[in-house]
PDB file of C-alpha atoms and ligand atoms in Angstrom:
ATOM      1  CA  UNK A   5      13.005  42.771  -1.723  1.00 64.00           C
ATOM      2  CA  UNK A   6      11.992  42.231  -5.299  1.00 91.00           C
ATOM      3  CA  UNK A   7      14.641  43.793  -7.526  1.00 98.00           C
ATOM      4  CA  UNK A   8      18.122  45.218  -7.206  1.00 98.00           C
ATOM      5  CA  UNK A   9      18.164  48.734  -8.640  1.00 98.00           C
ATOM      6  CA  UNK A  10      21.197  50.881  -9.440  1.00 99.00           C
ATOM      7  CA  UNK A  11      20.971  54.662  -9.534  1.00 99.00           C
ATOM      8  CA  UNK A  12      23.649  57.315  -9.938  1.00 98.00           C
ATOM      9  CA  UNK A  13      25.137  59.782 -12.397  1.00 98.00           C
ATOM     10  CA  UNK A  14      26.501  59.230 -15.896  1.00 97.00           C
ATOM     11  CA  UNK A  15      29.721  57.267 -15.703  1.00 97.00           C
ATOM     12  CA  UNK A  16      29.084  55.888 -12.212  1.00 98.00           C
ATOM     13  CA  UNK A  17      29.042  52.432 -13.771  1.00 97.00           C
ATOM     14  CA  UNK A  18      25.384  51.441 -13.434  1.00 98.00           C
ATOM     15  CA  UNK A  19      25.346  49.511 -16.722  1.00 96.00           C
ATOM     16  CA  UNK A  20      28.764  47.935 -16.174  1.00 97.00           C
ATOM     17  CA  UNK A  21      28.219  46.951 -12.551  1.00 98.00           C
ATOM     18  CA  UNK A  22      24.582  45.974 -13.115  1.00 98.00           C
ATOM     19  CA  UNK A  23      25.626  43.431 -15.742  1.00 98.00           C
ATOM     20  CA  UNK A  24      28.277  41.945 -13.433  1.00 98.00           C
ATOM     21  CA  UNK A  25      25.901  41.828 -10.458  1.00 98.00           C
ATOM     22  CA  UNK A  26      23.238  40.073 -12.508  1.00 98.00           C
ATOM     23  CA  UNK A  27      25.761  37.461 -13.614  1.00 98.00           C
ATOM     24  CA  UNK A  28      26.940  36.916 -10.049  1.00 97.00           C
ATOM     25  CA  UNK A  29      23.378  36.621  -8.713  1.00 97.00           C
ATOM     26  CA  UNK A  30      22.193  34.627 -11.772  1.00 97.00           C
ATOM     27  CA  UNK A  31      19.375  37.110 -12.333  1.00 98.00           C
ATOM     28  CA  UNK A  32      18.223  38.786 -15.548  1.00 98.00           C
ATOM     29  CA  UNK A  33      19.738  42.207 -16.221  1.00 98.00           C
ATOM     30  CA  UNK A  34      17.672  45.135 -17.493  1.00 98.00           C
ATOM     31  CA  UNK A  35      19.072  48.509 -18.472  1.00 98.00           C
ATOM     32  CA  UNK A  36      16.383  51.175 -18.657  1.00 98.00           C
ATOM     33  CA  UNK A  37      18.272  53.221 -21.309  1.00 98.00           C
ATOM     34  CA  UNK A  38      18.749  50.120 -23.473  1.00 98.00           C
ATOM     35  CA  UNK A  39      15.101  49.062 -23.074  1.00 98.00           C
ATOM     36  CA  UNK A  40      13.934  52.541 -24.135  1.00 98.00           C
ATOM     37  CA  UNK A  41      16.137  52.299 -27.247  1.00 98.00           C
ATOM     38  CA  UNK A  42      14.833  48.847 -28.151  1.00 98.00           C
ATOM     39  CA  UNK A  43      11.212  49.886 -27.593  1.00 97.00           C
ATOM     40  CA  UNK A  44      11.605  53.123 -29.568  1.00 97.00           C
ATOM     41  CA  UNK A  45      13.753  51.620 -32.296  1.00 98.00           C
ATOM     42  CA  UNK A  46      16.093  54.605 -32.006  1.00 97.00           C
ATOM     43  CA  UNK A  47      19.064  55.570 -29.883  1.00 97.00           C
ATOM     44  CA  UNK A  48      18.970  58.093 -27.050  1.00 98.00           C
ATOM     45  CA  UNK A  49      20.615  60.974 -28.964  1.00 97.00           C
ATOM     46  CA  UNK A  50      18.007  60.537 -31.731  1.00 97.00           C
ATOM     47  CA  UNK A  51      15.164  60.643 -29.171  1.00 98.00           C
ATOM     48  CA  UNK A  52      16.599  63.846 -27.632  1.00 98.00           C
ATOM     49  CA  UNK A  53      16.949  65.354 -31.139  1.00 97.00           C
ATOM     50  CA  UNK A  54      13.449  64.550 -32.314  1.00 98.00           C
ATOM     51  CA  UNK A  55      11.404  64.722 -29.121  1.00 98.00           C
ATOM     52  CA  UNK A  56      13.513  66.874 -26.826  1.00 98.00           C
ATOM     53  CA  UNK A  57      14.492  65.942 -23.281  1.00 98.00           C
ATOM     54  CA  UNK A  58      10.822  66.022 -22.265  1.00 98.00           C
ATOM     55  CA  UNK A  59       9.980  63.321 -24.816  1.00 98.00           C
ATOM     56  CA  UNK A  60      12.820  61.176 -23.496  1.00 98.00           C
ATOM     57  CA  UNK A  61      11.742  61.708 -19.866  1.00 98.00           C
ATOM     58  CA  UNK A  62       8.183  60.627 -20.681  1.00 98.00           C
ATOM     59  CA  UNK A  63       9.492  57.451 -22.303  1.00 98.00           C
ATOM     60  CA  UNK A  64      11.799  56.938 -19.339  1.00 98.00           C
ATOM     61  CA  UNK A  65       8.984  57.312 -16.819  1.00 98.00           C
ATOM     62  CA  UNK A  66       6.869  54.715 -18.630  1.00 98.00           C
ATOM     63  CA  UNK A  67       9.840  52.332 -18.817  1.00 98.00           C
ATOM     64  CA  UNK A  68      10.775  52.765 -15.141  1.00 98.00           C
ATOM     65  CA  UNK A  69       7.181  52.016 -14.126  1.00 98.00           C
ATOM     66  CA  UNK A  70       7.203  48.882 -16.267  1.00 98.00           C
ATOM     67  CA  UNK A  71      10.614  47.611 -15.133  1.00 98.00           C
ATOM     68  CA  UNK A  72       9.920  48.278 -11.450  1.00 98.00           C
ATOM     69  CA  UNK A  73       6.889  46.021 -11.791  1.00 97.00           C
ATOM     70  CA  UNK A  74       9.174  43.069 -12.567  1.00 97.00           C
ATOM     71  CA  UNK A  75      10.361  40.612  -9.955  1.00 97.00           C
ATOM     72  CA  UNK A  76      13.900  39.348  -9.411  1.00 97.00           C
ATOM     73  CA  UNK A  77      15.890  41.439 -11.864  1.00 98.00           C
ATOM     74  CA  UNK A  78      18.939  43.667 -11.621  1.00 98.00           C
ATOM     75  CA  UNK A  79      17.968  47.055 -13.038  1.00 98.00           C
ATOM     76  CA  UNK A  80      20.326  49.813 -14.189  1.00 98.00           C
ATOM     77  CA  UNK A  81      18.600  53.181 -14.521  1.00 98.00           C
ATOM     78  CA  UNK A  82      19.470  56.279 -16.523  1.00 98.00           C
ATOM     79  CA  UNK A  83      21.339  59.022 -14.675  1.00 98.00           C
ATOM     80  CA  UNK A  84      18.340  61.359 -14.708  1.00 98.00           C
ATOM     81  CA  UNK A  85      15.677  58.867 -13.650  1.00 98.00           C
ATOM     82  CA  UNK A  86      15.528  60.315 -10.134  1.00 98.00           C
ATOM     83  CA  UNK A  87      14.491  63.750 -11.416  1.00 98.00           C
ATOM     84  CA  UNK A  88      10.800  62.840 -11.397  1.00 98.00           C
ATOM     85  CA  UNK A  89       9.072  62.126  -8.118  1.00 98.00           C
ATOM     86  CA  UNK A  90       6.936  59.401  -9.731  1.00 98.00           C
ATOM     87  CA  UNK A  91      10.140  57.585 -10.705  1.00 98.00           C
ATOM     88  CA  UNK A  92      11.630  57.945  -7.233  1.00 98.00           C
ATOM     89  CA  UNK A  93       8.509  56.408  -5.738  1.00 98.00           C
ATOM     90  CA  UNK A  94       8.499  53.543  -8.249  1.00 98.00           C
ATOM     91  CA  UNK A  95      12.218  52.846  -7.754  1.00 98.00           C
ATOM     92  CA  UNK A  96      12.015  52.862  -3.963  1.00 98.00           C
ATOM     93  CA  UNK A  97       9.008  50.531  -4.052  1.00 97.00           C
ATOM     94  CA  UNK A  98      10.605  48.333  -6.724  1.00 98.00           C
ATOM     95  CA  UNK A  99      13.381  46.861  -4.613  1.00 98.00           C
ATOM     96  CA  UNK A 100      16.705  47.554  -2.951  1.00 98.00           C
ATOM     97  CA  UNK A 101      18.215  50.741  -4.334  1.00 98.00           C
ATOM     98  CA  UNK A 102      21.988  51.150  -4.583  1.00 98.00           C
ATOM     99  CA  UNK A 103      23.437  54.589  -5.299  1.00 98.00           C
ATOM    100  CA  UNK A 104      26.696  54.225  -7.197  1.00 98.00           C
ATOM    101  CA  UNK A 105      28.639  57.346  -6.335  1.00 98.00           C
ATOM    102  CA  UNK A 106      31.419  58.751  -8.516  1.00 98.00           C
ATOM    103  CA  UNK A 107      33.260  62.039  -8.255  1.00 98.00           C
ATOM    104  CA  UNK A 108      32.865  64.505 -11.113  1.00 98.00           C
ATOM    105  CA  UNK A 109      36.528  63.960 -12.019  1.00 98.00           C
ATOM    106  CA  UNK A 110      35.993  60.215 -12.468  1.00 98.00           C
ATOM    107  CA  UNK A 111      32.741  60.778 -14.358  1.00 98.00           C
ATOM    108  CA  UNK A 112      34.530  63.069 -16.787  1.00 98.00           C
ATOM    109  CA  UNK A 113      37.184  60.452 -17.506  1.00 97.00           C
ATOM    110  CA  UNK A 114      34.699  57.616 -17.891  1.00 97.00           C
ATOM    111  CA  UNK A 115      32.360  59.469 -20.248  1.00 97.00           C
ATOM    112  CA  UNK A 116      34.950  61.303 -22.356  1.00 94.00           C
ATOM    113  CA  UNK A 117      35.147  58.829 -25.241  1.00 90.00           C
ATOM    114  CA  UNK A 118      31.420  58.105 -25.526  1.00 88.00           C
ATOM    115  CA  UNK A 119      29.232  60.379 -27.686  1.00 87.00           C
ATOM    116  CA  UNK A 120      26.003  58.660 -26.688  1.00 91.00           C
ATOM    117  CA  UNK A 121      25.071  61.043 -23.887  1.00 95.00           C
ATOM    118  CA  UNK A 122      23.276  64.079 -25.344  1.00 96.00           C
ATOM    119  CA  UNK A 123      23.422  66.086 -22.105  1.00 97.00           C
ATOM    120  CA  UNK A 124      27.237  66.039 -22.319  1.00 96.00           C
ATOM    121  CA  UNK A 125      27.399  67.572 -25.792  1.00 94.00           C
ATOM    122  CA  UNK A 126      28.189  70.915 -24.220  1.00 93.00           C
ATOM    123  CA  UNK A 127      31.184  73.236 -24.330  1.00 94.00           C
ATOM    124  CA  UNK A 128      32.086  72.221 -20.785  1.00 96.00           C
ATOM    125  CA  UNK A 129      30.974  68.676 -19.915  1.00 96.00           C
ATOM    126  CA  UNK A 130      32.754  68.861 -16.555  1.00 97.00           C
ATOM    127  CA  UNK A 131      30.609  71.820 -15.478  1.00 98.00           C
ATOM    128  CA  UNK A 132      27.492  70.052 -16.727  1.00 98.00           C
ATOM    129  CA  UNK A 133      28.342  66.940 -14.704  1.00 98.00           C
ATOM    130  CA  UNK A 134      29.086  69.065 -11.638  1.00 98.00           C
ATOM    131  CA  UNK A 135      25.789  70.968 -11.900  1.00 98.00           C
ATOM    132  CA  UNK A 136      23.826  67.760 -12.460  1.00 98.00           C
ATOM    133  CA  UNK A 137      25.451  66.059  -9.469  1.00 98.00           C
ATOM    134  CA  UNK A 138      24.700  69.030  -7.213  1.00 98.00           C
ATOM    135  CA  UNK A 139      21.058  68.821  -8.213  1.00 98.00           C
ATOM    136  CA  UNK A 140      20.708  65.056  -8.180  1.00 98.00           C
ATOM    137  CA  UNK A 141      22.956  63.795  -5.377  1.00 98.00           C
ATOM    138  CA  UNK A 142      20.271  64.451  -2.689  1.00 98.00           C
ATOM    139  CA  UNK A 143      17.687  62.681  -4.861  1.00 98.00           C
ATOM    140  CA  UNK A 144      19.864  59.585  -5.292  1.00 98.00           C
ATOM    141  CA  UNK A 145      20.433  59.558  -1.532  1.00 98.00           C
ATOM    142  CA  UNK A 146      16.723  60.045  -0.791  1.00 98.00           C
ATOM    143  CA  UNK A 147      15.835  56.646  -2.272  1.00 98.00           C
ATOM    144  CA  UNK A 148      19.049  54.685  -1.646  1.00 98.00           C
ATOM    145  CA  UNK A 149      19.343  51.735   0.729  1.00 98.00           C
ATOM    146  CA  UNK A 150      23.097  51.764   0.121  1.00 98.00           C
ATOM    147  CA  UNK A 151      25.587  54.358  -1.103  1.00 98.00           C
ATOM    148  CA  UNK A 152      28.621  52.734  -2.720  1.00 98.00           C
ATOM    149  CA  UNK A 153      31.810  54.550  -3.724  1.00 98.00           C
ATOM    150  CA  UNK A 154      33.135  53.687  -7.175  1.00 98.00           C
ATOM    151  CA  UNK A 155      36.115  56.083  -7.367  1.00 98.00           C
ATOM    152  CA  UNK A 156      39.461  54.332  -7.806  1.00 96.00           C
ATOM    153  CA  UNK A 157      37.831  50.907  -7.484  1.00 97.00           C
ATOM    154  CA  UNK A 158      37.570  48.433 -10.347  1.00 97.00           C
ATOM    155  CA  UNK A 159      34.040  47.187 -11.156  1.00 98.00           C
ATOM    156  CA  UNK A 160      34.667  43.741  -9.623  1.00 97.00           C
ATOM    157  CA  UNK A 161      35.549  45.304  -6.287  1.00 98.00           C
ATOM    158  CA  UNK A 162      32.427  47.464  -6.360  1.00 98.00           C
ATOM    159  CA  UNK A 163      30.345  44.344  -7.061  1.00 98.00           C
ATOM    160  CA  UNK A 164      31.838  42.450  -4.104  1.00 98.00           C
ATOM    161  CA  UNK A 165      31.239  45.434  -1.813  1.00 98.00           C
ATOM    162  CA  UNK A 166      27.587  45.646  -2.882  1.00 98.00           C
ATOM    163  CA  UNK A 167      26.981  41.923  -2.392  1.00 98.00           C
ATOM    164  CA  UNK A 168      28.560  41.961   1.045  1.00 98.00           C
ATOM    165  CA  UNK A 169      26.698  45.050   2.240  1.00 98.00           C
ATOM    166  CA  UNK A 170      23.345  43.881   0.861  1.00 97.00           C
ATOM    167  CA  UNK A 171      23.514  40.873   3.177  1.00 95.00           C
ATOM    168  CA  UNK A 172      23.879  43.131   6.196  1.00 96.00           C
ATOM    169  CA  UNK A 173      20.937  45.415   5.372  1.00 95.00           C
ATOM    170  CA  UNK A 174      18.054  45.253   7.818  1.00 92.00           C
ATOM    171  CA  UNK A 175      14.657  44.403   6.302  1.00 89.00           C
ATOM    172  CA  UNK A 176      12.651  47.466   5.254  1.00 86.00           C
TER     173      UNK A 176
HETATM  174  N1  LIG J   7      34.489  51.270 -11.190  1.00 61.92           N
HETATM  175  C1  LIG J   7      34.920  51.642 -12.407  1.00 61.92           C
HETATM  176  N2  LIG J   7      36.222  51.938 -12.606  1.00 61.92           N
HETATM  177  C2  LIG J   7      36.662  52.310 -13.820  1.00 61.92           C
HETATM  178  N3  LIG J   7      35.892  52.439 -14.919  1.00 61.92           N
HETATM  179  C3  LIG J   7      34.593  52.164 -14.791  1.00 61.92           C
HETATM  180  C4  LIG J   7      34.027  51.756 -13.539  1.00 61.92           C
HETATM  181  N4  LIG J   7      32.706  51.563 -13.714  1.00 61.92           N
HETATM  182  C5  LIG J   7      32.463  51.837 -15.018  1.00 61.92           C
HETATM  183  N5  LIG J   7      33.585  52.187 -15.668  1.00 61.92           N
HETATM  184  C6  LIG J   7      33.698  52.574 -17.094  1.00 61.92           C
HETATM  185  O1  LIG J   7      33.046  53.830 -17.222  1.00 61.92           O
HETATM  186  C7  LIG J   7      32.315  53.915 -18.432  1.00 61.92           C
HETATM  187  C8  LIG J   7      30.867  54.272 -18.120  1.00 61.92           C
HETATM  188  O2  LIG J   7      30.263  53.224 -17.389  1.00 61.92           O
HETATM  189  P1  LIG J   7      28.710  52.876 -17.542  1.00 61.92           P
HETATM  190  O3  LIG J   7      28.269  53.005 -18.958  1.00 61.92           O
HETATM  191  O4  LIG J   7      28.507  51.560 -16.864  1.00 61.92           O
HETATM  192  O5  LIG J   7      28.062  54.061 -16.700  1.00 61.92           O
HETATM  193  P2  LIG J   7      26.526  54.369 -16.429  1.00 61.92           P
HETATM  194  O6  LIG J   7      26.430  54.688 -14.976  1.00 61.92           O
HETATM  195  O7  LIG J   7      25.676  53.250 -16.928  1.00 61.92           O
HETATM  196  O8  LIG J   7      26.257  55.705 -17.271  1.00 61.92           O
HETATM  197  P3  LIG J   7      24.862  56.265 -17.935  1.00 61.92           P
HETATM  198  O9  LIG J   7      24.061  56.898 -16.823  1.00 61.92           O
HETATM  199  O10 LIG J   7      25.294  57.292 -18.910  1.00 61.92           O
HETATM  200  O11 LIG J   7      24.149  55.109 -18.562  1.00 61.92           O
HETATM  201  C9  LIG J   7      32.486  52.551 -19.132  1.00 61.92           C
HETATM  202  O12 LIG J   7      33.492  52.682 -20.102  1.00 61.92           O
HETATM  203  C10 LIG J   7      32.944  51.623 -18.017  1.00 61.92           C
HETATM  204  O13 LIG J   7      33.791  50.610 -18.508  1.00 61.92           O
HETATM  205  O1  LIG J   8      21.977  61.819 -16.692  1.00 61.92           O
HETATM  206  C1  LIG J   8      21.067  61.847 -17.557  1.00 61.92           C
HETATM  207  O2  LIG J   8      20.155  62.675 -17.540  1.00 61.92           O
HETATM  208  C2  LIG J   8      21.098  60.821 -18.618  1.00 61.92           C
HETATM  209  C3  LIG J   8      21.843  59.687 -18.426  1.00 61.92           C
HETATM  210  C4  LIG J   8      21.842  58.555 -19.370  1.00 61.92           C
HETATM  211  O3  LIG J   8      21.828  57.345 -18.617  1.00 61.92           O
HETATM  212  C5  LIG J   8      20.645  58.600 -20.303  1.00 61.92           C
HETATM  213  O4  LIG J   8      19.460  58.227 -19.621  1.00 61.92           O
HETATM  214  C6  LIG J   8      20.481  59.961 -20.907  1.00 61.92           C
HETATM  215  O5  LIG J   8      21.636  60.240 -21.666  1.00 61.92           O
HETATM  216  C7  LIG J   8      20.277  61.042 -19.820  1.00 61.92           C
HETATM  217 MG1  LIG J   9      24.123  53.153 -18.326  1.00 61.92          MG
END
């Protein structure tokens, strides 16, 4: 398969684990959120402020299409990338898809100190994360070749688990 693609909710560790996986596999690492920021010349909260979520999602769709056209990269996606069917199709066709699962409790802890996620600037971020996971969990699963638990496991252990299980996957 061409690329190794990580999907999952905010705080699952897609950026963290993607970087480690890329290093281990000696492949380039691409982070869709980061690429959107570089291309736009603005950070994600600014894009949400000026263009609304719809503007961000349009930029995200274009970026996912572009990145899924690459060959031999580790790709971390944004937590909401699976919301659009076009993205799900592109991601599934773009390579092996790994769903990094995290409980809402762990997501809350991992995202608490970071103000860079506009969807969590709500009165009750825990409820927001819970509602988003309810909506998105089936979509992550729909396109995943592997579902990997990240709760109570340090990033290095998650990386080793992914590498080991990838080897045992039957060809698609
Ligand atoms: N397995 C883990 N155990 C403990 N902490 C973790 C783990 N994975 C990631 N973290 C920490 O959680 C925070 C969020 O991780 P990261 O930014 O990689 O998530 P993400 O899935 O890329 O989120 P987003 O969808 O918002 O981009 C970071 O501070 C990271 O160090
Ligand atoms: O879960 C989401 O919808 C998001 C997750 C982040 O990765 C960013 O893509 C953005 O903050 C939106
Ligand atoms: Mg990330």
